[in-house]
C-alpha cells in the first residue's frame, strides 16, 4: 500500500481536509492554474488557427510551389515557358507532388461606367483545382474551362464587384496595355470572397486561352506551373529537390525553369507568421510562471496548516522524503482540479468561437473576418502534460521547507 498517497487522499478528500486545505488562497491557486491553462489553450489554438487560415489563403491563390521562367522578374507580366508532356510526366511522378496545373497572368484595367480598377487576369486551364475558390464562392458558380473552346466567363472578388457596382451575370470591359491597347469583354459567372484583400483587390480568374491570346502565346506557353504537395511540412525539402532537379532542364525555346516555394514568393507574410510563434512561447512562459507561483504559495500555506501533523509523522519515524511525497500528492490533486477547470473553460471558448465567430477581425488588417481557432488533440495533450510537469517541478523547492520543521516544536504548533 502507498502510505503517502493514502495520507494525501485523507487530507484532500476528507471533510476535515476540505475545511483546512481550501481556504481562499488555495482556491486562488487552483484558479491560477485554471486561468493559466485556459489562456494557453486559447493562445495556441488562435495562433495555430490564424497561421493555418492565412497560409491556406496565400496557397489558394498561388499553390505550394511555382515553376516559372528563370529570367522572370517579380511582376505579373511574365516571360513564358513552354510546357511539354515530358515535363508534366516528370512532375507527376516527382516525390511529394500530388497535383500540377498551368496558369498565365496579364495585367489590365477593369473599367465600368462609374469607375475603374487595376487587376491581374489569371488564366487557368482544364487541370485547375477549384477547391479553394469553390469554398470561398459567395454568389454564382464556377465557370467551366473547355479544351476546345474559349470562355469569356470569369469570377472576381466581392471587393471588386462592390467597388465597381457589378453582380453575377453582368459584363464588363477590361483594357490591356502593350504595344497597343486592347479591350476584352468578360461576363461574371461567380463572385468569391476570401477576406485576403491584398489578393481580392487584384485577381480576376479567367480561361487561360484568353490570356494566351492577349500575350500572343502558343498553346504550350504559360506564365508558369503551380504544384501542390501532399505534405506541407515537407514543402521546403520538396521545393529544394525540385529546384535542383530542374536546374539542368530547358524548354523547347531554351528557357530555364525556376522552382520556388510559396514561402519564397511571399517571404514577408510567412516571416510574419513565424514571428507569431515567439508570442506564443512568451505567453506560455508567463502563464506557467503565474500558475506555478500561485501553487507555490498554496503549498506553503498547506504545509503551515499541517505543521503539527508533520511533527507527529516525524516523531513516529517518517522521513522527510516520505512526508514531502504526501504534500506533493496533495498538490497534484489541487493542480489536477485546476487543470480540469482550465480545460473546460479553454476548450469551451474555442468551440464557441469556432462555431459562432463571436470575436471579429478587420480583414483589411488581419486578412480574416473572425478570430480563427484550431486546436488538435495532440496540442491539448502536450499543454496539459507540460503544465502538470512544470507545476510539479516548481513545487519541489518549496516542499523542502518540511526538512526544516523540528518535531519537538511543531507538535506544540497551533
Short mmCIF file of C-alpha atoms in Angstrom, two decimals:
data_model
loop_
_atom_site.label_atom_id
_atom_site.label_comp_id
_atom_site.label_asym_id
_atom_site.label_seq_id
_atom_site.Cartn_x
_atom_site.Cartn_y
_atom_site.Cartn_z
CA UNK A 1 0.00 0.00 0.00
CA UNK A 2 1.21 3.52 -0.81
CA UNK A 3 1.17 5.18 2.63
CA UNK A 4 1.95 8.66 1.31
CA UNK A 5 -0.89 8.54 -1.22
CA UNK A 6 -3.28 7.23 1.46
CA UNK A 7 -2.48 10.11 3.83
CA UNK A 8 -2.67 12.67 0.98
CA UNK A 9 -6.10 11.39 -0.01
CA UNK A 10 -7.26 11.63 3.59
CA UNK A 11 -6.01 15.21 3.77
CA UNK A 12 -7.58 16.28 0.48
CA UNK A 13 -10.79 14.29 0.27
CA UNK A 14 -11.88 14.13 3.92
CA UNK A 15 -14.39 16.66 5.19
CA UNK A 16 -11.83 17.93 7.65
CA UNK A 17 -9.28 18.23 4.90
CA UNK A 18 -11.69 20.20 2.74
CA UNK A 19 -12.21 22.67 5.52
CA UNK A 20 -8.50 23.09 6.13
CA UNK A 21 -6.99 22.72 2.68
CA UNK A 22 -9.30 25.02 0.78
CA UNK A 23 -9.00 28.49 2.25
CA UNK A 24 -9.27 31.41 -0.18
CA UNK A 25 -5.56 31.30 -1.02
CA UNK A 26 -5.81 27.66 -2.11
CA UNK A 27 -8.84 28.46 -4.23
CA UNK A 28 -6.84 31.29 -5.81
CA UNK A 29 -4.02 28.83 -6.54
CA UNK A 30 -6.40 26.48 -8.32
CA UNK A 31 -7.94 29.43 -10.15
CA UNK A 32 -4.44 30.46 -11.25
CA UNK A 33 -3.84 27.00 -12.71
CA UNK A 34 -7.25 27.01 -14.41
CA UNK A 35 -6.85 30.51 -15.83
CA UNK A 36 -3.28 29.89 -16.96
CA UNK A 37 -4.13 26.66 -18.76
CA UNK A 38 -7.24 28.21 -20.37
CA UNK A 39 -5.18 31.14 -21.68
CA UNK A 40 -2.52 28.77 -23.00
CA UNK A 41 -5.13 26.66 -24.79
CA UNK A 42 -6.67 29.76 -26.36
CA UNK A 43 -3.27 31.20 -27.32
CA UNK A 44 -2.11 28.05 -29.07
CA UNK A 45 -5.50 27.46 -30.75
CA UNK A 46 -5.73 31.05 -32.04
CA UNK A 47 -2.15 31.30 -33.31
CA UNK A 48 -2.25 27.87 -34.97
CA UNK A 49 -5.66 28.69 -36.48
CA UNK A 50 -4.52 32.12 -37.64
CA UNK A 51 -1.36 30.79 -39.27
CA UNK A 52 -3.27 27.97 -40.94
CA UNK A 53 -6.01 30.23 -42.33
CA UNK A 54 -3.64 32.89 -43.68
CA UNK A 55 -1.30 30.26 -45.09
CA UNK A 56 -4.15 28.44 -46.82
CA UNK A 57 -5.36 31.67 -48.42
CA UNK A 58 -1.92 32.52 -49.78
CA UNK A 59 -1.58 28.95 -51.06
CA UNK A 60 -5.08 29.12 -52.53
CA UNK A 61 -4.00 31.98 -54.79
CA UNK A 62 -0.51 30.69 -55.57
CA UNK A 63 -0.29 26.97 -54.72
CA UNK A 64 2.66 25.41 -52.82
CA UNK A 65 5.34 25.65 -55.50
CA UNK A 66 5.53 27.67 -58.71
CA UNK A 67 7.70 26.92 -61.71
CA UNK A 68 8.38 29.90 -63.97
CA UNK A 69 10.96 31.27 -66.36
CA UNK A 70 14.34 31.71 -64.67
CA UNK A 71 14.68 35.18 -66.22
CA UNK A 72 11.40 36.41 -64.76
CA UNK A 73 11.14 39.45 -62.54
CA UNK A 74 8.57 39.67 -59.76
CA UNK A 75 5.83 41.25 -61.85
CA UNK A 76 2.74 39.59 -63.31
CA UNK A 77 3.95 40.29 -66.87
CA UNK A 78 5.91 37.07 -67.05
CA UNK A 79 8.14 35.71 -69.75
CA UNK A 80 6.55 32.43 -70.82
CA UNK A 81 7.79 28.87 -70.59
CA UNK A 82 6.78 26.09 -72.95
CA UNK A 83 5.27 23.12 -71.13
CA UNK A 84 5.78 19.74 -72.77
CA UNK A 85 4.18 16.38 -71.98
CA UNK A 86 7.62 15.17 -70.90
CA UNK A 87 7.87 17.88 -68.25
CA UNK A 88 4.33 17.20 -67.00
CA UNK A 89 5.07 13.46 -66.73
CA UNK A 90 8.27 14.22 -64.84
CA UNK A 91 6.41 16.45 -62.35
CA UNK A 92 3.53 14.00 -61.93
CA UNK A 93 5.98 11.32 -60.77
CA UNK A 94 8.20 13.63 -58.69
CA UNK A 95 8.23 12.56 -54.99
CA UNK A 96 5.90 14.68 -52.85
CA UNK A 97 3.98 16.35 -55.74
CA UNK A 98 0.27 15.47 -55.90
CA UNK A 99 -1.11 17.97 -58.46
CA UNK A 100 0.21 20.10 -61.33
CA UNK A 101 -1.72 22.89 -63.07
CA UNK A 102 -0.92 25.57 -65.68
CA UNK A 103 -1.58 29.29 -65.31
CA UNK A 104 -0.95 32.55 -67.15
CA UNK A 105 -1.29 36.17 -65.95
CA UNK A 106 -1.84 39.53 -67.59
CA UNK A 107 -2.12 43.00 -66.09
CA UNK A 108 -5.18 45.01 -67.08
CA UNK A 109 -7.62 47.75 -66.14
CA UNK A 110 -11.21 46.79 -65.37
CA UNK A 111 -13.50 49.66 -66.37
CA UNK A 112 -17.18 50.35 -65.85
CA UNK A 113 -19.28 53.44 -66.45
CA UNK A 114 -18.71 54.65 -62.89
CA UNK A 115 -15.14 53.60 -62.02
CA UNK A 116 -12.06 51.61 -62.98
CA UNK A 117 -9.59 49.37 -61.17
CA UNK A 118 -6.25 47.74 -61.99
CA UNK A 119 -6.45 43.96 -61.94
CA UNK A 120 -4.46 40.81 -62.67
CA UNK A 121 -6.23 38.50 -65.09
CA UNK A 122 -5.19 34.99 -64.11
CA UNK A 123 -5.91 32.37 -66.73
CA UNK A 124 -6.40 28.76 -65.64
CA UNK A 125 -6.66 25.57 -67.66
CA UNK A 126 -8.82 22.44 -67.52
CA UNK A 127 -6.47 20.93 -64.89
CA UNK A 128 -7.04 23.75 -62.38
CA UNK A 129 -8.01 22.78 -58.82
CA UNK A 130 -11.08 24.89 -57.98
CA UNK A 131 -11.46 23.71 -54.37
CA UNK A 132 -10.17 26.98 -52.84
CA UNK A 133 -12.43 29.27 -54.86
CA UNK A 134 -15.35 26.86 -54.54
CA UNK A 135 -15.04 27.08 -50.74
CA UNK A 136 -14.97 30.89 -50.89
CA UNK A 137 -17.62 31.38 -53.58
CA UNK A 138 -20.39 33.69 -52.35
CA UNK A 139 -22.56 34.10 -55.45
CA UNK A 140 -22.99 32.41 -58.81
CA UNK A 141 -20.92 29.44 -59.90
CA UNK A 142 -17.50 28.43 -61.15
CA UNK A 143 -17.23 28.61 -64.95
CA UNK A 144 -16.12 25.60 -66.96
CA UNK A 145 -12.83 25.62 -68.86
CA UNK A 146 -13.11 23.58 -72.04
CA UNK A 147 -10.08 22.35 -74.00
CA UNK A 148 -11.61 23.13 -77.39
CA UNK A 149 -13.49 26.38 -76.71
CA UNK A 150 -12.50 29.72 -75.20
CA UNK A 151 -14.76 31.02 -72.43
CA UNK A 152 -15.40 34.71 -71.71
CA UNK A 153 -16.74 33.98 -68.21
CA UNK A 154 -14.75 34.99 -65.14
CA UNK A 155 -15.01 35.02 -61.37
CA UNK A 156 -13.95 38.07 -59.40
CA UNK A 157 -13.94 39.12 -55.75
CA UNK A 158 -16.74 40.76 -53.82
CA UNK A 159 -14.37 43.68 -53.17
CA UNK A 160 -14.17 44.39 -56.92
CA UNK A 161 -17.87 43.77 -57.52
CA UNK A 162 -18.86 46.18 -54.72
CA UNK A 163 -16.29 48.77 -55.78
CA UNK A 164 -17.42 48.77 -59.40
CA UNK A 165 -21.12 48.04 -58.87
CA UNK A 166 -21.04 44.65 -60.61
CA UNK A 167 -23.08 41.50 -59.96
CA UNK A 168 -23.34 37.95 -61.29
CA UNK A 169 -24.39 37.97 -64.95
CA UNK A 170 -23.00 41.45 -65.68
CA UNK A 171 -20.49 42.07 -68.44
CA UNK A 172 -17.58 44.49 -68.30
CA UNK A 173 -14.66 45.66 -70.41
CA UNK A 174 -11.04 45.16 -69.44
CA UNK A 175 -8.25 47.07 -71.16
CA UNK A 176 -4.76 45.64 -71.64
CA UNK A 177 -1.82 47.86 -72.47
CA UNK A 178 1.00 46.53 -74.62
CA UNK A 179 2.27 47.65 -77.98
CA UNK A 180 -1.32 48.69 -78.44
CA UNK A 181 -4.33 48.98 -76.16
CA UNK A 182 -6.68 46.03 -76.48
CA UNK A 183 -10.10 45.57 -74.89
CA UNK A 184 -11.81 42.34 -73.92
CA UNK A 185 -15.37 41.83 -72.71
CA UNK A 186 -15.98 39.38 -69.91
CA UNK A 187 -19.07 38.08 -68.15
CA UNK A 188 -19.23 37.42 -64.40
CA UNK A 189 -20.20 33.82 -63.57
CA UNK A 190 -19.36 33.97 -59.86
CA UNK A 191 -18.20 36.19 -57.00
CA UNK A 192 -15.74 34.97 -54.37
CA UNK A 193 -14.66 36.46 -51.07
CA UNK A 194 -11.57 35.25 -49.20
CA UNK A 195 -11.05 38.22 -46.86
CA UNK A 196 -7.45 38.42 -48.11
CA UNK A 197 -7.83 41.90 -49.53
CA UNK A 198 -4.29 42.10 -50.90
CA UNK A 199 -5.29 39.43 -53.41
CA UNK A 200 -9.04 40.06 -53.58
CA UNK A 201 -8.26 43.51 -54.96
CA UNK A 202 -6.21 42.02 -57.78
CA UNK A 203 -7.24 38.66 -59.12
CA UNK A 204 -9.88 38.00 -61.74
CA UNK A 205 -9.90 34.32 -62.73
CA UNK A 206 -10.47 33.57 -66.42
CA UNK A 207 -9.86 30.99 -69.12
CA UNK A 208 -6.14 30.62 -69.87
CA UNK A 209 -6.84 30.81 -73.61
CA UNK A 210 -7.89 34.45 -73.15
CA UNK A 211 -4.51 35.32 -71.61
CA UNK A 212 -2.60 33.39 -74.25
CA UNK A 213 -4.39 35.29 -76.97
CA UNK A 214 -3.65 38.64 -75.29
CA UNK A 215 0.02 37.75 -74.88
CA UNK A 216 0.34 36.25 -78.35
CA UNK A 217 1.49 32.88 -76.98
CA UNK A 218 1.23 29.39 -78.40
CA UNK A 219 -0.96 26.79 -76.70
CA UNK A 220 2.10 25.24 -74.95
CA UNK A 221 3.22 28.57 -73.48
CA UNK A 222 2.21 29.62 -69.96
CA UNK A 223 3.39 32.02 -67.28
CA UNK A 224 4.18 29.05 -65.11
CA UNK A 225 3.09 25.87 -63.38
CA UNK A 226 1.52 25.61 -59.93
CA UNK A 227 2.29 22.50 -57.91
CA UNK A 228 0.61 21.17 -54.80
CA UNK A 229 2.49 18.94 -52.38
CA UNK A 230 1.00 16.09 -50.38
CA UNK A 231 2.54 17.24 -47.08
CA UNK A 232 3.01 20.93 -46.26
CA UNK A 233 5.54 20.13 -43.51
CA UNK A 234 7.85 18.79 -46.23
CA UNK A 235 7.40 21.79 -48.53
CA UNK A 236 10.93 23.17 -48.11
CA UNK A 237 12.85 19.95 -48.94
CA UNK A 238 10.48 19.14 -51.83
CA UNK A 239 10.94 22.64 -53.30
CA UNK A 240 14.71 22.41 -52.88
CA UNK A 241 14.89 18.97 -54.52
CA UNK A 242 12.71 20.18 -57.38
CA UNK A 243 14.86 23.28 -57.88
CA UNK A 244 18.00 21.19 -58.40
CA UNK A 245 16.13 18.59 -60.47
CA UNK A 246 15.05 21.34 -62.90
CA UNK A 247 18.35 23.22 -62.88
CA UNK A 248 19.64 21.46 -66.00
CA UNK A 249 16.31 21.32 -67.81
CA UNK A 250 15.19 23.74 -70.53
CA UNK A 251 12.04 24.09 -72.57
CA UNK A 252 11.93 23.90 -76.36
CA UNK A 253 12.74 27.63 -76.59
CA UNK A 254 15.84 27.28 -74.39
CA UNK A 255 14.28 28.85 -71.30
CA UNK A 256 15.47 27.56 -67.93
CA UNK A 257 12.93 26.55 -65.28
CA UNK A 258 12.86 28.22 -61.87
CA UNK A 259 11.10 26.45 -58.98
CA UNK A 260 10.16 28.47 -55.89
CA UNK A 261 8.03 27.64 -52.88
CA UNK A 262 5.19 29.87 -51.76
CA UNK A 263 7.38 30.90 -48.83
CA UNK A 264 9.99 32.28 -51.21
CA UNK A 265 7.35 34.06 -53.26
CA UNK A 266 5.79 35.68 -50.18
CA UNK A 267 8.63 35.97 -47.65
CA UNK A 268 7.16 38.90 -45.69
CA UNK A 269 3.87 37.10 -44.98
CA UNK A 270 5.50 33.84 -43.89
CA UNK A 271 8.18 35.60 -41.82
CA UNK A 272 5.38 37.50 -40.08
CA UNK A 273 3.59 34.22 -39.35
CA UNK A 274 6.79 32.72 -37.94
CA UNK A 275 7.15 35.66 -35.54
CA UNK A 276 3.78 34.71 -34.03
CA UNK A 277 5.40 31.57 -32.61
CA UNK A 278 7.57 33.77 -30.39
CA UNK A 279 4.44 35.44 -28.99
CA UNK A 280 3.01 32.03 -28.09
CA UNK A 281 6.21 31.00 -26.31
CA UNK A 282 6.18 34.23 -24.28
CA UNK A 283 2.53 33.70 -23.30
CA UNK A 284 3.16 30.07 -22.30
CA UNK A 285 6.13 31.02 -20.13
CA UNK A 286 4.22 33.85 -18.43
CA UNK A 287 1.14 31.71 -17.77
CA UNK A 288 3.20 28.81 -16.44
CA UNK A 289 5.08 31.21 -14.17
CA UNK A 290 1.87 32.73 -12.79
CA UNK A 291 0.28 29.33 -12.27
CA UNK A 292 3.45 27.94 -10.69
CA UNK A 293 3.89 30.80 -8.24
CA UNK A 294 0.26 30.66 -7.14
CA UNK A 295 0.66 26.94 -6.47
CA UNK A 296 3.88 27.58 -4.54
CA UNK A 297 2.03 29.96 -2.23
CA UNK A 298 -0.77 27.41 -1.89
CA UNK A 299 1.65 24.61 -0.99
CA UNK A 300 3.39 26.75 1.62
CA UNK A 301 0.04 27.50 3.28
CA UNK A 302 -0.86 23.79 3.28
CA UNK A 303 2.49 22.96 4.93
CA UNK A 304 1.98 25.66 7.57
CA UNK A 305 -1.52 24.39 8.32
CA UNK A 306 -0.21 20.85 8.70
CA UNK A 307 2.92 21.67 10.74
CA UNK A 308 1.54 19.78 13.72
CA UNK A 309 0.86 16.68 11.61
CA UNK A 310 4.34 16.88 10.10
CA UNK A 311 5.89 16.90 13.57
CA UNK A 312 3.85 13.87 14.63
CA UNK A 313 4.81 11.94 11.50
CA UNK A 314 8.49 12.72 12.11
CA UNK A 315 8.18 11.64 15.73
CA UNK A 316 6.69 8.33 14.53
CA UNK A 317 9.74 7.74 12.33
CA UNK A 318 8.56 9.05 8.96
CA UNK A 319 11.46 10.54 6.97
CA UNK A 320 11.47 13.89 5.14
CA UNK A 321 11.24 12.32 1.67
CA UNK A 322 8.10 10.40 2.59
CA UNK A 323 6.43 13.49 4.10
CA UNK A 324 7.35 15.56 1.04
CA UNK A 325 5.65 12.94 -1.13
CA UNK A 326 2.45 13.38 0.89
CA UNK A 327 2.31 17.09 0.15
CA UNK A 328 3.34 16.61 -3.46
CA UNK A 329 0.36 14.26 -3.83
CA UNK A 330 -1.91 16.89 -2.28
CA UNK A 331 -0.51 19.46 -4.71
CA UNK A 332 -1.12 17.03 -7.57
CA UNK A 333 -4.79 16.80 -6.60
CA UNK A 334 -5.10 20.58 -6.46
CA UNK A 335 -3.31 21.07 -9.79
CA UNK A 336 -5.46 18.35 -11.37
CA UNK A 337 -8.65 20.07 -10.27
CA UNK A 338 -7.40 23.42 -11.58
CA UNK A 339 -6.41 21.83 -14.89
CA UNK A 340 -9.83 20.21 -15.20
CA UNK A 341 -11.50 23.61 -14.96
CA UNK A 342 -8.88 25.14 -17.26
CA UNK A 343 -9.56 22.55 -19.96
CA UNK A 344 -13.29 23.02 -19.60
CA UNK A 345 -13.03 26.81 -19.93
CA UNK A 346 -10.42 26.83 -22.71
CA UNK A 347 -11.99 24.16 -24.90
CA UNK A 348 -15.49 25.63 -24.42
CA UNK A 349 -14.32 29.08 -25.53
CA UNK A 350 -12.57 27.54 -28.55
CA UNK A 351 -15.74 25.68 -29.56
CA UNK A 352 -17.88 28.80 -29.13
CA UNK A 353 -15.54 30.89 -31.28
CA UNK A 354 -15.20 28.15 -33.89
CA UNK A 355 -18.95 27.74 -34.36
CA UNK A 356 -20.32 31.25 -33.74
CA UNK A 357 -17.35 33.55 -34.65
CA UNK A 358 -18.05 35.82 -31.68
CA UNK A 359 -14.77 37.75 -31.93
CA UNK A 360 -14.50 39.61 -35.23
CA UNK A 361 -11.43 40.97 -37.05
CA UNK A 362 -10.82 43.63 -39.67
CA UNK A 363 -9.96 41.74 -42.89
CA UNK A 364 -8.01 44.71 -44.23
CA UNK A 365 -5.54 44.32 -41.36
CA UNK A 366 -5.63 40.63 -40.36
CA UNK A 367 -6.77 39.03 -43.65
CA UNK A 368 -9.58 37.32 -41.71
CA UNK A 369 -13.04 38.43 -40.66
CA UNK A 370 -13.10 36.47 -37.38
CA UNK A 371 -10.59 35.09 -34.86
CA UNK A 372 -9.75 31.56 -36.07
CA UNK A 373 -9.15 28.63 -33.72
CA UNK A 374 -7.52 25.31 -34.48
CA UNK A 375 -6.87 23.01 -31.53
CA UNK A 376 -5.68 19.47 -32.10
CA UNK A 377 -5.88 16.68 -29.56
CA UNK A 378 -2.08 16.38 -29.60
CA UNK A 379 -1.61 20.08 -28.80
CA UNK A 380 -4.15 19.84 -25.97
CA UNK A 381 -2.40 16.79 -24.56
CA UNK A 382 1.04 18.47 -24.75
CA UNK A 383 -0.27 21.59 -22.97
CA UNK A 384 -1.76 19.51 -20.16
CA UNK A 385 1.31 17.33 -19.69
CA UNK A 386 3.62 20.35 -19.86
CA UNK A 387 1.56 22.31 -17.33
CA UNK A 388 1.42 19.38 -14.93
CA UNK A 389 5.13 18.59 -15.15
CA UNK A 390 6.23 22.25 -14.92
CA UNK A 391 3.96 22.92 -11.94
CA UNK A 392 5.11 19.83 -10.06
CA UNK A 393 8.78 20.63 -10.69
CA UNK A 394 8.29 24.17 -9.41
CA UNK A 395 6.88 22.75 -6.17
CA UNK A 396 9.93 20.60 -5.42
CA UNK A 397 11.82 23.57 -3.95
CA UNK A 398 9.11 24.85 -1.56
CA UNK A 399 8.47 21.30 -0.33
CA UNK A 400 12.00 21.33 1.11
CA UNK A 401 10.56 23.53 3.90
CA UNK A 402 9.39 20.27 5.51
CA UNK A 403 13.04 19.36 6.22
CA UNK A 404 13.38 22.48 8.40
CA UNK A 405 10.47 21.60 10.69
CA UNK A 406 11.57 20.39 14.15
CA UNK A 407 9.28 17.67 15.59
CA UNK A 408 9.61 18.86 19.22
CA UNK A 409 8.48 22.39 18.31
CA UNK A 410 5.97 21.53 15.60
CA UNK A 411 3.92 19.12 17.77
CA UNK A 412 3.11 22.07 20.05
CA UNK A 413 2.42 24.31 16.99
CA UNK A 414 -1.12 25.72 16.78
#
